Short mmCIF file of C-alpha atoms in Angstrom, two decimals:
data_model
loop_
_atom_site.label_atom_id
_atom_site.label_comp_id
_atom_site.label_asym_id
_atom_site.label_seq_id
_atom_site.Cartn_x
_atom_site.Cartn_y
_atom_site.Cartn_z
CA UNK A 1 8.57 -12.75 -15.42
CA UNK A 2 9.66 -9.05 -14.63
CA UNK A 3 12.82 -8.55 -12.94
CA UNK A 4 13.29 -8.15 -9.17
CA UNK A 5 14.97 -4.52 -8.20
CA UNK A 6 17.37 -3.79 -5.57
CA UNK A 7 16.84 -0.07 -4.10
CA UNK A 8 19.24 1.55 -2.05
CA UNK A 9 19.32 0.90 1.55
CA UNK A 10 18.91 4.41 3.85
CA UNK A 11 20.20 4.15 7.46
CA UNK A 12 18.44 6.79 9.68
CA UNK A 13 20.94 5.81 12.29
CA UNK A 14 23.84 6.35 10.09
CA UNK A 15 25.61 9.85 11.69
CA UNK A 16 27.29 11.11 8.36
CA UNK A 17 23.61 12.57 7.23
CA UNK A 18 24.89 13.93 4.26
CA UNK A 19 26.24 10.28 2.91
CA UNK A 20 23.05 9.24 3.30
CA UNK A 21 20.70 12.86 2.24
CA UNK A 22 22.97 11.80 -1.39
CA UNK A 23 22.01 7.97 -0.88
CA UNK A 24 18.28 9.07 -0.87
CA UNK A 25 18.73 11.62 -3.72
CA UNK A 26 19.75 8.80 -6.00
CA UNK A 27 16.88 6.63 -4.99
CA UNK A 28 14.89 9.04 -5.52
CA UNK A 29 15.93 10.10 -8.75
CA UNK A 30 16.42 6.45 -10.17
CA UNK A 31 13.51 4.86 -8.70
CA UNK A 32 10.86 7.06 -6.14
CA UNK A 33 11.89 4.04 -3.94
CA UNK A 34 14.08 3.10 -0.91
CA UNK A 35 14.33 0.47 1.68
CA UNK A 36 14.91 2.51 5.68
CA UNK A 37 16.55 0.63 8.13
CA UNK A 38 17.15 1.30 11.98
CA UNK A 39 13.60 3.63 11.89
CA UNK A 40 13.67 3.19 15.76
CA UNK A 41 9.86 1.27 15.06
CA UNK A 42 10.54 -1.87 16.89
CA UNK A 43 9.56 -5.75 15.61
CA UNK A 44 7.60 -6.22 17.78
CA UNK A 45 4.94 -3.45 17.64
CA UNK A 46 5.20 -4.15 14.26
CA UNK A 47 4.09 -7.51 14.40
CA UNK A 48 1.05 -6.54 16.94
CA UNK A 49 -0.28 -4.37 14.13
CA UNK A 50 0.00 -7.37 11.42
CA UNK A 51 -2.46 -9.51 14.30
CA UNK A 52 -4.70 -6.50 15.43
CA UNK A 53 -4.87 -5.72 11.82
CA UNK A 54 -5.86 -9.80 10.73
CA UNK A 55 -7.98 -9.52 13.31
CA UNK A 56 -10.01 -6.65 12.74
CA UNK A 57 -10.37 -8.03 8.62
CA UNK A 58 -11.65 -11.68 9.95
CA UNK A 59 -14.29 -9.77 11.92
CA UNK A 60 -18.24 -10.62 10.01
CA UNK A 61 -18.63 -8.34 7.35
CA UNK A 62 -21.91 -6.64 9.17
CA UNK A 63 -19.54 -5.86 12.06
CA UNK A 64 -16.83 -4.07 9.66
CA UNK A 65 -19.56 -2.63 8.08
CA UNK A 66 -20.06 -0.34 11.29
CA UNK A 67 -17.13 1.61 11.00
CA UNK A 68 -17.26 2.01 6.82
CA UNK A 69 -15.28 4.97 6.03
CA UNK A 70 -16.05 8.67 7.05
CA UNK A 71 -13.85 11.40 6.74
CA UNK A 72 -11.01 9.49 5.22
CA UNK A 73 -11.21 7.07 8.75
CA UNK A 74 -12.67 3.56 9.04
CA UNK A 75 -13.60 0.72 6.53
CA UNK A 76 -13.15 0.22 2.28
CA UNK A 77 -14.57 -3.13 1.43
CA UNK A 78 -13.48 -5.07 -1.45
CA UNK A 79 -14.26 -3.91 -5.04
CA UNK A 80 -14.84 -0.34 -3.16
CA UNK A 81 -11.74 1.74 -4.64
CA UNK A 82 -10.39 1.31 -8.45
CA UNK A 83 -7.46 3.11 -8.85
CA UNK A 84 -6.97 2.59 -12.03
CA UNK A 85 -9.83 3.92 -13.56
CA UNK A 86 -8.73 2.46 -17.30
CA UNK A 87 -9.69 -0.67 -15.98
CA UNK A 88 -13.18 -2.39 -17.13
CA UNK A 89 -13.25 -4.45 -13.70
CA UNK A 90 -15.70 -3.68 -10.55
CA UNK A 91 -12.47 -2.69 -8.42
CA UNK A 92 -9.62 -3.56 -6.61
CA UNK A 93 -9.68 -6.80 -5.06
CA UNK A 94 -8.56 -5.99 -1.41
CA UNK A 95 -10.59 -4.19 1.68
CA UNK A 96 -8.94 -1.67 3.89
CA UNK A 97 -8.70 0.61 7.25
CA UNK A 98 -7.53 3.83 7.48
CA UNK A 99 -6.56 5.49 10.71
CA UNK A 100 -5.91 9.47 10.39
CA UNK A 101 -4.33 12.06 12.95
CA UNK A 102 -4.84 11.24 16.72
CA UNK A 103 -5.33 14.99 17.61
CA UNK A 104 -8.83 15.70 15.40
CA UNK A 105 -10.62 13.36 17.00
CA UNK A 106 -12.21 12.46 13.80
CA UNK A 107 -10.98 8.30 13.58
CA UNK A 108 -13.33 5.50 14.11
CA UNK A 109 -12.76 2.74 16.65
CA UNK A 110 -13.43 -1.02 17.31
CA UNK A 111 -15.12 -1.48 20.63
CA UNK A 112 -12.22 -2.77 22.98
CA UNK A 113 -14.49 -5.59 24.25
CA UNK A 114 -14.27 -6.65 20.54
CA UNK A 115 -10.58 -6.01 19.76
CA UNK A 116 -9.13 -6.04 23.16
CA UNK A 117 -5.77 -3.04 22.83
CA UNK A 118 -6.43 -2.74 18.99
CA UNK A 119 -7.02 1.07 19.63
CA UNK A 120 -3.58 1.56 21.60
CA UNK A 121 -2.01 -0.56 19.47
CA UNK A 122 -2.68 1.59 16.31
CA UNK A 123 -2.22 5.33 18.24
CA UNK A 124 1.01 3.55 19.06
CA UNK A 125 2.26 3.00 15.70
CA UNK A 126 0.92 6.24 14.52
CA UNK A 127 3.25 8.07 16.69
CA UNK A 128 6.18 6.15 16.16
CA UNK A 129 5.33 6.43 12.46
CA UNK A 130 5.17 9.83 12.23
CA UNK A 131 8.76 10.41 14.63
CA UNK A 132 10.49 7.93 11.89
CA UNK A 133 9.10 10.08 8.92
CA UNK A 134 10.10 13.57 11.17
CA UNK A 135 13.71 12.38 10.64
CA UNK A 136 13.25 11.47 7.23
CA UNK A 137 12.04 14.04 5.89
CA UNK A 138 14.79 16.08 7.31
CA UNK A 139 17.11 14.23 4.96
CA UNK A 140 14.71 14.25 2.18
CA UNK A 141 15.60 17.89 2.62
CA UNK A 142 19.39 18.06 2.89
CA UNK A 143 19.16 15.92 -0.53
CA UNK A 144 17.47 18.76 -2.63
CA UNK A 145 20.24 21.06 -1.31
CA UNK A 146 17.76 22.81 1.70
CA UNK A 147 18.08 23.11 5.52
CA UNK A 148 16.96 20.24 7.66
CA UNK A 149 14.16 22.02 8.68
CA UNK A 150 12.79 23.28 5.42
CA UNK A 151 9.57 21.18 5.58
CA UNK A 152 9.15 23.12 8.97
CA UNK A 153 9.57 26.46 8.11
CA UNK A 154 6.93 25.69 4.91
CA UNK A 155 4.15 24.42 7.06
CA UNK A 156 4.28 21.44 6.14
CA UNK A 157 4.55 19.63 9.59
CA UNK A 158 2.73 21.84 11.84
CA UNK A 159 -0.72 19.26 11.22
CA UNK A 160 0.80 16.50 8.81
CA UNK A 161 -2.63 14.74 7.57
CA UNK A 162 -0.92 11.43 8.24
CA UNK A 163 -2.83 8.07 7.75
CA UNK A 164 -2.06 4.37 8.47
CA UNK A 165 -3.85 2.39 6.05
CA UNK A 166 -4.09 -1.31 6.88
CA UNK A 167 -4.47 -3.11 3.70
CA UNK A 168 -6.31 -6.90 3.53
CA UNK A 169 -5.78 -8.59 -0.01
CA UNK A 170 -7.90 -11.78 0.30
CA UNK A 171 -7.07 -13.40 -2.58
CA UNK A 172 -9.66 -15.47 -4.90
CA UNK A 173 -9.30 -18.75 -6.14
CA UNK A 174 -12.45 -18.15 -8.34
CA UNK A 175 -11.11 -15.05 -10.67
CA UNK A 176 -10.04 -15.73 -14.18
CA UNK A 177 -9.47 -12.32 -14.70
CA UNK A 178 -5.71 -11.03 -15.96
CA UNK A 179 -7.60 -7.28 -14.97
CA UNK A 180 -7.58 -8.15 -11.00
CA UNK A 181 -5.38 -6.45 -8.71
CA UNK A 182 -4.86 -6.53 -5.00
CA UNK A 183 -4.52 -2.44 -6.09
CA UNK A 184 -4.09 -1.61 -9.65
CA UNK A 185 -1.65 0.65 -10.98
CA UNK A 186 -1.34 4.47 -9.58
CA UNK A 187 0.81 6.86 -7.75
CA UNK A 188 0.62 8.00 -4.26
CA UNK A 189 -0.91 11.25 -3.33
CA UNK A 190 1.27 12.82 -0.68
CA UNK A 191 4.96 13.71 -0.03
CA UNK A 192 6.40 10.02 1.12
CA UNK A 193 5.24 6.62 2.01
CA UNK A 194 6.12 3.85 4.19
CA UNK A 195 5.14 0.54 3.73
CA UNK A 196 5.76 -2.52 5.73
CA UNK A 197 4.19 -6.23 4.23
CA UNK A 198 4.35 -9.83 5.46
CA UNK A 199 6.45 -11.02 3.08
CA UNK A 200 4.47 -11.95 0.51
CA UNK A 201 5.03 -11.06 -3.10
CA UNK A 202 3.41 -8.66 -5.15
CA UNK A 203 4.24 -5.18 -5.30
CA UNK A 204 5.29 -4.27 -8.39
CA UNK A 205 6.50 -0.97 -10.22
CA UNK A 206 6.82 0.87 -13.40
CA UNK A 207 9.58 3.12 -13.87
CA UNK A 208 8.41 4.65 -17.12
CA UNK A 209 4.53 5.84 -16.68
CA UNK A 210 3.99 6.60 -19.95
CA UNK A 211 6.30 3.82 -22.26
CA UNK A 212 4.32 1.26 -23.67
CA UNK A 213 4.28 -1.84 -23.32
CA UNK A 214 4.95 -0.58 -19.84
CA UNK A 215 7.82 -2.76 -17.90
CA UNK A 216 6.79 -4.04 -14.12
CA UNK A 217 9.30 -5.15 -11.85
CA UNK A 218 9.20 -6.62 -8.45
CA UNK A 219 10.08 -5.36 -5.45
CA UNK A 220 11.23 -7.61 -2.57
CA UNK A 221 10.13 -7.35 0.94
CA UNK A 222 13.49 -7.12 3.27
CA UNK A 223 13.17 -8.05 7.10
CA UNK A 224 13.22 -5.14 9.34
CA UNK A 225 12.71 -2.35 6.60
CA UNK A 226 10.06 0.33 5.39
CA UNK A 227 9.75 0.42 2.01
CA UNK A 228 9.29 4.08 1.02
CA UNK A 229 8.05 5.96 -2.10
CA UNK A 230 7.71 9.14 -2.77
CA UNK A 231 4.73 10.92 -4.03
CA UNK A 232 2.73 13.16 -6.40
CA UNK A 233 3.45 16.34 -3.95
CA UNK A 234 6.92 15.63 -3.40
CA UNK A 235 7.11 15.13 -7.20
CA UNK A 236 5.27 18.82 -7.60
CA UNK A 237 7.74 20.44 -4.88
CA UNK A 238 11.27 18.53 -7.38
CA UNK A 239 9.78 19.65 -10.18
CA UNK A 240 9.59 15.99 -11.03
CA UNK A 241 13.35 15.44 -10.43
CA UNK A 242 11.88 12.81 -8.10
CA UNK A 243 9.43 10.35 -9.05
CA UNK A 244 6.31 9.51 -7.76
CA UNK A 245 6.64 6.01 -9.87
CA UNK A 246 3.63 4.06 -10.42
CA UNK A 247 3.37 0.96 -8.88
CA UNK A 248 0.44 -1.82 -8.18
CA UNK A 249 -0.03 -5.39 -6.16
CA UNK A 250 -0.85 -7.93 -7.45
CA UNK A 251 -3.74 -10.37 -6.66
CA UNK A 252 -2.74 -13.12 -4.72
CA UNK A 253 -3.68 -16.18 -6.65
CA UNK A 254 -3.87 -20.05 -6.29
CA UNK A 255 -0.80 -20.99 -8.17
CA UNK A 256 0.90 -19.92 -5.39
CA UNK A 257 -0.31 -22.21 -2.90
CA UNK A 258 2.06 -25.00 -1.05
CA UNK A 259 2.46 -28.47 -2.60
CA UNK A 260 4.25 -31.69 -1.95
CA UNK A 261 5.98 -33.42 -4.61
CA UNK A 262 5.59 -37.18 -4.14
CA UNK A 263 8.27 -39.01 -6.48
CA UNK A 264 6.18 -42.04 -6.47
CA UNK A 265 2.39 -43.39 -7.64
CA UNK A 266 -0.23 -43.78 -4.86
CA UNK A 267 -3.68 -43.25 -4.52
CA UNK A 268 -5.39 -40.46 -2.59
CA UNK A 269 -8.71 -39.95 -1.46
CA UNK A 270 -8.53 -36.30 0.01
CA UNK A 271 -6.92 -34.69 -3.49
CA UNK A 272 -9.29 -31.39 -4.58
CA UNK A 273 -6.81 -30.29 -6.96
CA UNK A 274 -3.53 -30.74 -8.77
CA UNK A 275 -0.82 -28.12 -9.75
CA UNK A 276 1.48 -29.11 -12.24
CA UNK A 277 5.53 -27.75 -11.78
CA UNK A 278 4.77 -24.91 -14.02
CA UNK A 279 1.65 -23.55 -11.87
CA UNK A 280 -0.96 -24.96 -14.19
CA UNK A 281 -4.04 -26.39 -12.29
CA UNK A 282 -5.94 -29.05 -12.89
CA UNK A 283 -9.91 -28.66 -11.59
CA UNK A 284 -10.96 -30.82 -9.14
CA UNK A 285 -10.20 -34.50 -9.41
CA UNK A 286 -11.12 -37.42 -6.50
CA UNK A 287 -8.53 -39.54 -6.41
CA UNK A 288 -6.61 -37.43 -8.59
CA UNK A 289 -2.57 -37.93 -9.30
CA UNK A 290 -0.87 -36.01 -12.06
CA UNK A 291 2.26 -36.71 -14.03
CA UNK A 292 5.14 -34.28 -14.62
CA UNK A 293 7.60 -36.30 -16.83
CA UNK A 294 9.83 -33.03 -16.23
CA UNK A 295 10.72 -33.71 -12.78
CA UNK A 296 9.18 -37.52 -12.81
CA UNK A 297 7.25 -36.63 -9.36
CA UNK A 298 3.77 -36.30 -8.75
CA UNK A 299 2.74 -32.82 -7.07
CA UNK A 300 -0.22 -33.14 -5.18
CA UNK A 301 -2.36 -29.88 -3.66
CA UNK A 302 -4.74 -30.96 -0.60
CA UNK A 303 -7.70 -30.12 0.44
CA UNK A 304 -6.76 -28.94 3.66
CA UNK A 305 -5.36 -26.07 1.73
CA UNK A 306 -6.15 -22.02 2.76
CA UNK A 307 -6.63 -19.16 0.07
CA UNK A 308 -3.38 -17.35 -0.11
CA UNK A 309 -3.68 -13.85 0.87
CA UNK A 310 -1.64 -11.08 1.96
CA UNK A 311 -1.09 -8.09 4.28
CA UNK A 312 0.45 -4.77 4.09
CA UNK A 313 0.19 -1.68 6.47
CA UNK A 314 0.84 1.90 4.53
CA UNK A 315 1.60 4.94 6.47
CA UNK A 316 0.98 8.28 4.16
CA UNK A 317 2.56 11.37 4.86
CA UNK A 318 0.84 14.08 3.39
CA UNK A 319 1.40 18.08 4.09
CA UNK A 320 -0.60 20.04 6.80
CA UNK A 321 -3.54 21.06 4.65
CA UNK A 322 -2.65 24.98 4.48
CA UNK A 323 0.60 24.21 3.13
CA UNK A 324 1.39 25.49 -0.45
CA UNK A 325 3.12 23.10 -2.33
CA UNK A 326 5.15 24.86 -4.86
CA UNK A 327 8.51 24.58 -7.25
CA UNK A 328 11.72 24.59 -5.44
CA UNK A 329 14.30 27.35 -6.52
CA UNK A 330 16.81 24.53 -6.16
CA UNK A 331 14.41 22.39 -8.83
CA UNK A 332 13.85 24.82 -11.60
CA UNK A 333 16.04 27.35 -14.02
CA UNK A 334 15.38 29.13 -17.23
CA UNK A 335 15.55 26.16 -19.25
CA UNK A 336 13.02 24.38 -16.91
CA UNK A 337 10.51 26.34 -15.66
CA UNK A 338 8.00 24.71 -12.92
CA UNK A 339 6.03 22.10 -14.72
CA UNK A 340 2.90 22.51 -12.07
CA UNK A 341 1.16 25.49 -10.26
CA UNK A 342 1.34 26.08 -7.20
CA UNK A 343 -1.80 24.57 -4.70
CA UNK A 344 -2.81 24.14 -1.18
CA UNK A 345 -2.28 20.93 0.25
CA UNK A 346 -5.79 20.27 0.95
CA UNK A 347 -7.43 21.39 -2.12
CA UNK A 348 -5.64 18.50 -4.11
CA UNK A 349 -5.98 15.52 -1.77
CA UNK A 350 -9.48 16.03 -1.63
CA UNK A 351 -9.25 16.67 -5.68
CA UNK A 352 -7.45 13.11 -5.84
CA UNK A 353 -9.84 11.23 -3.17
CA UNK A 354 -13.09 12.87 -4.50
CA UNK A 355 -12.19 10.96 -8.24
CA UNK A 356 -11.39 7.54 -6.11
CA UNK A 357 -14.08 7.66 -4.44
CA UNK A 358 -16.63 9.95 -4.83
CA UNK A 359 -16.58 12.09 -1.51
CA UNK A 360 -16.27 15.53 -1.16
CA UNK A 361 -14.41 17.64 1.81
CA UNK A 362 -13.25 13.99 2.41
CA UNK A 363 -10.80 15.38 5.57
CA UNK A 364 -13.59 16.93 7.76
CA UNK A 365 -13.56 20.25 7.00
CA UNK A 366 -17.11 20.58 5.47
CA UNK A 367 -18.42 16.94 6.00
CA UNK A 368 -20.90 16.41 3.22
CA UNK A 369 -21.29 13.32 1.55
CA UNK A 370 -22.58 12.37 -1.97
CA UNK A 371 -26.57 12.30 -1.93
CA UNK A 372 -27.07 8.92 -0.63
CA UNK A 373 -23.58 7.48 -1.05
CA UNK A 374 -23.04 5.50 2.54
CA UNK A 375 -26.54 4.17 1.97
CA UNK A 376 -26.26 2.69 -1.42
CA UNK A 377 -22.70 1.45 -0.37
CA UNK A 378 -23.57 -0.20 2.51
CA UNK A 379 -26.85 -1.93 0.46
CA UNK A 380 -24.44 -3.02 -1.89
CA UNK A 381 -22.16 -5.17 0.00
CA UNK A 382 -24.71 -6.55 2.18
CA UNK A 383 -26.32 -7.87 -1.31
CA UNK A 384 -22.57 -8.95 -2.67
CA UNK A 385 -22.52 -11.89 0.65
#
């Protein structure tokens, strides 16, 4: 089993900002991650988007169907994105909502009478989102030896193209497959991340992108924090000094279902299956009781049982899209010159989100889809039910 990781823990409270610009630096450097604490985002609103968010996903498919994604904004089904394309599976096994800036007028919408203060409840979070990253980013700044405000004075906050993405991983107790992943591995696009999950395991990373056999290790969930990454255009801007790691989720699967360990023989009508100590399952036995002479109990999975699954809510932070990302001064010398050319901010998200999913001008600017793309999509996963 890979190892779990302990990242360094950034107070956005804390008032010596320099303690903690250094803090971030080494997270940064060691890791592309970071847990942030006191982010000002409170509990509460936080749990309203994990329930508007399960209940959008347990709306009929034909319903979510309505709103499939446009412009970067609305609904990915399952099996719709494969990130990593090395991978001989369909796609990744989760489905997906993304909600982009509130001024463009350009996001897609539940009807209210469906999802009662769903819409409110996500502009909420956006801008509270977006105030928490603000600060950040200021820091992110003082650690690569610039002014607070040098993400300002670049551009790069005058339109930030940020997105919540509410992520659904469903789980399924059918797949065999070691290939399935909730997402499979890849790098984030933008400058930084923040990610907030239910608790349930499953993100992984890889420190090392390109040592093989590559090493995976988990990364808890703490209570109360973001978990933040940086990515590929941060990377670009540090000269890779910090890492946009890769990192995946993994597919929720049964073997992590409850149990109750009986430490005595009986007989059971209402068994469907049995998981031995180790995880192992044994298909579908009426009465069924299994043995493990380990522990000398009997472990017993109902029937009443529910697919695990899991939830996450990402919130990307990408550039305004006339923003150059370039080398720092602070990030290169003689010895090592920038590694990447400069580019607008624009021209390689849509680069990056045309080869995930196809679309071109995927932020609005020229809307024009793939010849019959939302068609044949839509077909598709009304056949898949």
């Amino acid at each position: 089993m890979p190892d779990a990781l302990q990242f360094p823990i950034i107070d956005l409270s804390f008032p010596d900002r320099f303690s903690i610009a250094n803090l971030i630096r080494q997270g940064c450097v060691d890791h592309g991650f970071f847990y942030l604490v006191n982010h000002g985002v409170d509990e509460e609103l936080i749990s309203k988007v994990f329930e508007q968010s399960s209940n959008f996903f347990s709306l009929p498919i034909e319903e979510k169907m309505k709103l499939v994604i446009k412009n970067h904004r609305g609904y990915t089904a399952l099996y719709a994105e494969k990130l990593d394309t090395t991978l001989t599976t369909e796609g990744d096994s989760k489905e997906s909502f993304y909600i982009g800036p509130l001024a463009d007028d350009l996001n897609q919408w539940p009807l209210e009478e469906d999802l009662p203060s769903w819409r409110s409840t996500m502009e909420t979070y956006h801008q509270k989102l977006l105030s928490a990253v603000t600060k950040l980013l200021s820091l992110i700044a003082l650690s690569l030896k610039l002014e607070e405000d040098f993400f300002e004075k670049v551009g790069a906050l005058i339109e930030p193209l940020a997105f919540i993405r509410l992520l659904h991983y469903p789980g399924d107790l059918n797949s065999s497959s070691e290939e399935i992943f909730g997402a499979s591995a890849h790098s984030d696009y933008g400058m930084v991340t923040l990610l907030v999950t239910d608790g349930v395991p499953g993100l992984q990373i890889c420190r090392e992108k390109s040592k093989q056999p590559q090493v995976w290790e988990d990364v808890p969930s703490m209570s109360g924090a973001f978990i933040v990454n940086i990515g590929d255009m941060m990377e670009r801007w540090t000269n890779g000094l910090f890492r946009s790691t890769l990192h995946r989720v993994l597919q929720p699967r049964q073997d992590r279902y409850s149990v109750t360990i009986h430490p005595f023989l009986f007989t059971c009508s209402v068994i469907s299956c049995v998981i031995c100590s180790w995880g192992r399952k044994i298909e579908m036995l009426s009465p069924v009781i299994a043995h493990c002479s380990f522990y000398h109990s009997f472990i017993v999975l109902k029937s009443s049982i529910t697919i695990m699954q899991m939830f996450q809510v990402a919130f990307f932070t990408n550039p305004s899209k006339d923003c150059i990302v370039e080398c720092l001064e602070s990030c290169c010398t003689e010895s090592c010159p920038p590694r990447f050319p400069p580019i607008k901010a624009i021209d390689y998200l849509e680069e990056r989100l045309r080869l995930t999913y196809g679309l071109y001008c995927y932020f609005g600017l020229e809307i024009a889809e793939l010849p019959s793309w939302r068609s044949t999509m839509e077909t598709y996963y009304q056949k898949v039910l």
